[in-house]
Amino acid sequence: KADGMYSLGDSNFSTLLITLKSGEQVILDNVYSYYYQNENVYNYITTDKPIYKAGEKVSIAWISRILSAKWYTLNTWNVQVYVRDAQYKEVLNKSLSLNALWAFDISFDLKSDAKLGNYTIEVWGNMLSFAVEEYEKPDFKVTSKSQNTHYLFGSQAKVDVAWEYYIGLPLSNGAGDYTLSSTEFFFDGGKTTGYTFGESQNFWWGIRPMSSKMGWVYYGGNQANTESSGKFTLDADGKSTVSIDLADSSKDKVYTVSTTVTDPNTKKSISTNASFTALRSKIFLGMKFDKYYYAFKDNANVGLVATDVDGNKLANQKMTYKVVKVDYTYDENTYKYDTKENTVSEKIITTNASWIASENFVFDKYGEYRFEITNGKYTTSKTVYVSGGDVLRPIEAQNVIE
């Protein structure tokens, strides 16, 4: 419409995503809302790009709408615009009147010596950040690469680092430092699909730690952990090898070695990363079930397989197969559930010439079961919940109801 508004009518929706495109430009990329004078005000703010260089022009666009009982109406208030640099010093402080569409756009030039970092735009308490950065083409390069893709725990990983000027000369006897971080490695089967690999992941709920009120927060995830750091010296050819002792672990890991080398002449630094996996075993065990769920007295056919790290199936691989019945009893004194585990089946299984094995199991009780296979180093487990079906309680041979 002439006033810049567009009505969707009385459409019934809970979530709405609107994209406006003009040529190569797409808006709006940031949406904020807040309450002011009992009005529900929606403010839209954007810049023409997220990153600038010192001396460039920064363009800011902003529009405000009030959500009335029927639709959006135009906001008639004036606004104060603040722009602050990375040290929170003001680089712009200006009062603006909204135009006929109850919006404004403003541009300003960054100084040629503008400080680098994240700048903040603030309009009526709504904020948007943009970065001011500088790029200088380096005159040297750094490369790093692990000598192997996979290692076993207990061995030593080696990462080769090389530094040289683009003109072909090495940085002789230069120095660098490294940081070693890790995340858990989850094997997905590679070429062998349809099987479950690895132990069941446990996630739990607890008390929210940062609040005086009782609340529930979800724990879990696979965050990177910093494990160690160190320094190294480049030889006369500008090369070095970082050696890392891999201590035993209960979980497979992906390691990332972040190396940084500094030019002693210009003090410029360049960083690079190299990754590798550390494994408990070269052999991975997988299992799959013939159904997604089971009821009381159902028969489960469990397929078993052993593979290498690429997912190639392996014959004549022994594994311990175990089925555990898990029961819970409620303790009225401690207000906690006690867990009781009973192994109902356990045997040694060997994969055949066709690289697979299978077992059948009948669920003679309903409830929770845990299936496990292990070769002593690598374990796969899966929990199965069996419904009671139409049976209220299993009847024993003596016709006694439990």
Short mmCIF file of N, CA and C in Angstrom, two decimals, residues 287-291 293-304 321-326 342-347 358-372 382 384-386:
data_model
loop_
_atom_site.label_atom_id
_atom_site.label_comp_id
_atom_site.label_asym_id
_atom_site.label_seq_id
_atom_site.Cartn_x
_atom_site.Cartn_y
_atom_site.Cartn_z
N MET A 287 24.64 -53.61 16.02
CA MET A 287 23.48 -54.49 16.14
C MET A 287 22.27 -53.81 15.52
N LYS A 288 21.32 -54.63 15.05
CA LYS A 288 20.06 -54.10 14.54
C LYS A 288 18.94 -55.06 14.89
N PHE A 289 17.74 -54.53 15.00
CA PHE A 289 16.57 -55.30 15.40
C PHE A 289 15.58 -55.38 14.24
N ASP A 290 14.82 -56.46 14.23
CA ASP A 290 13.88 -56.65 13.12
C ASP A 290 12.62 -55.80 13.24
N LYS A 291 12.37 -55.21 14.43
CA LYS A 291 11.21 -54.34 14.62
C LYS A 291 11.62 -53.12 15.44
N TYR A 293 9.53 -51.80 17.80
CA TYR A 293 9.01 -51.96 19.16
C TYR A 293 8.51 -53.39 19.32
N TYR A 294 8.42 -53.82 20.60
CA TYR A 294 8.04 -55.19 20.91
C TYR A 294 7.03 -55.19 22.05
N ALA A 295 6.21 -56.27 22.06
CA ALA A 295 5.24 -56.46 23.13
C ALA A 295 5.58 -57.75 23.87
N PHE A 296 4.92 -57.96 24.99
CA PHE A 296 5.10 -59.15 25.81
C PHE A 296 4.93 -60.42 24.96
N LYS A 297 5.90 -61.35 25.08
CA LYS A 297 5.95 -62.64 24.37
C LYS A 297 6.39 -62.51 22.91
N ASP A 298 6.77 -61.31 22.46
CA ASP A 298 7.28 -61.16 21.11
C ASP A 298 8.69 -61.77 21.00
N ASN A 299 9.05 -62.20 19.78
CA ASN A 299 10.38 -62.70 19.50
C ASN A 299 11.17 -61.64 18.74
N ALA A 300 12.37 -61.30 19.25
CA ALA A 300 13.22 -60.32 18.59
C ALA A 300 14.36 -61.02 17.88
N ASN A 301 14.57 -60.68 16.61
CA ASN A 301 15.72 -61.17 15.88
C ASN A 301 16.76 -60.05 15.85
N VAL A 302 17.92 -60.32 16.45
CA VAL A 302 18.96 -59.30 16.60
C VAL A 302 20.12 -59.64 15.68
N GLY A 303 20.40 -58.76 14.72
CA GLY A 303 21.53 -58.92 13.82
C GLY A 303 22.78 -58.31 14.40
N LEU A 304 23.90 -59.00 14.28
CA LEU A 304 25.17 -58.54 14.84
C LEU A 304 26.22 -58.47 13.75
N TYR A 321 27.83 -61.37 23.80
CA TYR A 321 26.45 -60.90 23.62
C TYR A 321 25.72 -61.07 24.94
N LYS A 322 25.05 -60.02 25.42
CA LYS A 322 24.38 -60.08 26.71
C LYS A 322 23.07 -59.32 26.67
N VAL A 323 22.05 -59.90 27.34
CA VAL A 323 20.75 -59.24 27.49
C VAL A 323 20.50 -59.07 28.98
N VAL A 324 20.19 -57.83 29.39
CA VAL A 324 19.99 -57.51 30.80
C VAL A 324 18.58 -56.98 31.00
N LYS A 325 17.85 -57.55 31.98
CA LYS A 325 16.53 -57.03 32.35
C LYS A 325 16.73 -55.98 33.44
N VAL A 326 16.15 -54.80 33.21
CA VAL A 326 16.32 -53.68 34.14
C VAL A 326 14.97 -53.39 34.79
N ASN A 342 19.38 -57.69 36.01
CA ASN A 342 19.50 -59.15 36.02
C ASN A 342 19.85 -59.62 34.62
N THR A 343 21.03 -60.26 34.47
CA THR A 343 21.43 -60.79 33.16
C THR A 343 20.61 -62.04 32.85
N VAL A 344 19.84 -61.98 31.75
CA VAL A 344 18.95 -63.10 31.39
C VAL A 344 19.53 -63.93 30.25
N SER A 345 20.56 -63.42 29.57
CA SER A 345 21.20 -64.19 28.51
C SER A 345 22.60 -63.65 28.30
N GLU A 346 23.58 -64.56 28.13
CA GLU A 346 24.95 -64.15 27.87
C GLU A 346 25.67 -65.28 27.15
N LYS A 347 26.35 -64.97 26.06
CA LYS A 347 27.07 -65.99 25.30
C LYS A 347 28.13 -65.34 24.41
N SER A 358 23.49 -63.58 14.14
CA SER A 358 22.16 -63.18 14.59
C SER A 358 21.75 -64.02 15.79
N GLU A 359 20.88 -63.45 16.61
CA GLU A 359 20.36 -64.12 17.79
C GLU A 359 18.88 -63.82 17.92
N ASN A 360 18.12 -64.79 18.47
CA ASN A 360 16.70 -64.59 18.75
C ASN A 360 16.50 -64.50 20.25
N PHE A 361 15.56 -63.65 20.65
CA PHE A 361 15.27 -63.49 22.07
C PHE A 361 13.78 -63.27 22.24
N VAL A 362 13.16 -64.01 23.20
CA VAL A 362 11.74 -63.89 23.49
C VAL A 362 11.57 -63.08 24.78
N PHE A 363 10.75 -62.06 24.71
CA PHE A 363 10.50 -61.22 25.88
C PHE A 363 9.42 -61.87 26.75
N ASP A 364 9.86 -62.57 27.81
CA ASP A 364 8.89 -63.25 28.68
C ASP A 364 8.41 -62.36 29.81
N LYS A 365 8.88 -61.14 29.86
CA LYS A 365 8.39 -60.13 30.79
C LYS A 365 8.34 -58.79 30.06
N TYR A 366 7.47 -57.93 30.51
CA TYR A 366 7.45 -56.60 29.91
C TYR A 366 8.34 -55.68 30.72
N GLY A 367 8.67 -54.51 30.17
CA GLY A 367 9.53 -53.56 30.86
C GLY A 367 10.75 -53.21 30.05
N GLU A 368 11.85 -52.92 30.72
CA GLU A 368 13.07 -52.42 30.07
C GLU A 368 14.13 -53.52 29.95
N TYR A 369 14.71 -53.63 28.76
CA TYR A 369 15.81 -54.56 28.49
C TYR A 369 16.97 -53.79 27.88
N ARG A 370 18.18 -54.23 28.19
CA ARG A 370 19.37 -53.64 27.58
C ARG A 370 20.16 -54.74 26.87
N PHE A 371 20.39 -54.56 25.58
CA PHE A 371 21.18 -55.49 24.77
C PHE A 371 22.59 -54.93 24.63
N GLU A 372 23.60 -55.77 24.87
CA GLU A 372 24.99 -55.33 24.79
C GLU A 372 25.82 -56.33 24.00
N LYS A 382 21.95 -51.09 23.37
CA LYS A 382 20.68 -50.50 22.97
C LYS A 382 19.61 -50.90 23.97
N VAL A 384 15.69 -51.45 24.97
CA VAL A 384 14.41 -51.79 24.35
C VAL A 384 13.34 -51.80 25.43
N TYR A 385 12.23 -51.12 25.17
CA TYR A 385 11.11 -51.10 26.11
C TYR A 385 10.00 -51.99 25.56
N VAL A 386 9.58 -52.97 26.36
CA VAL A 386 8.58 -53.95 25.94
C VAL A 386 7.26 -53.64 26.62
#
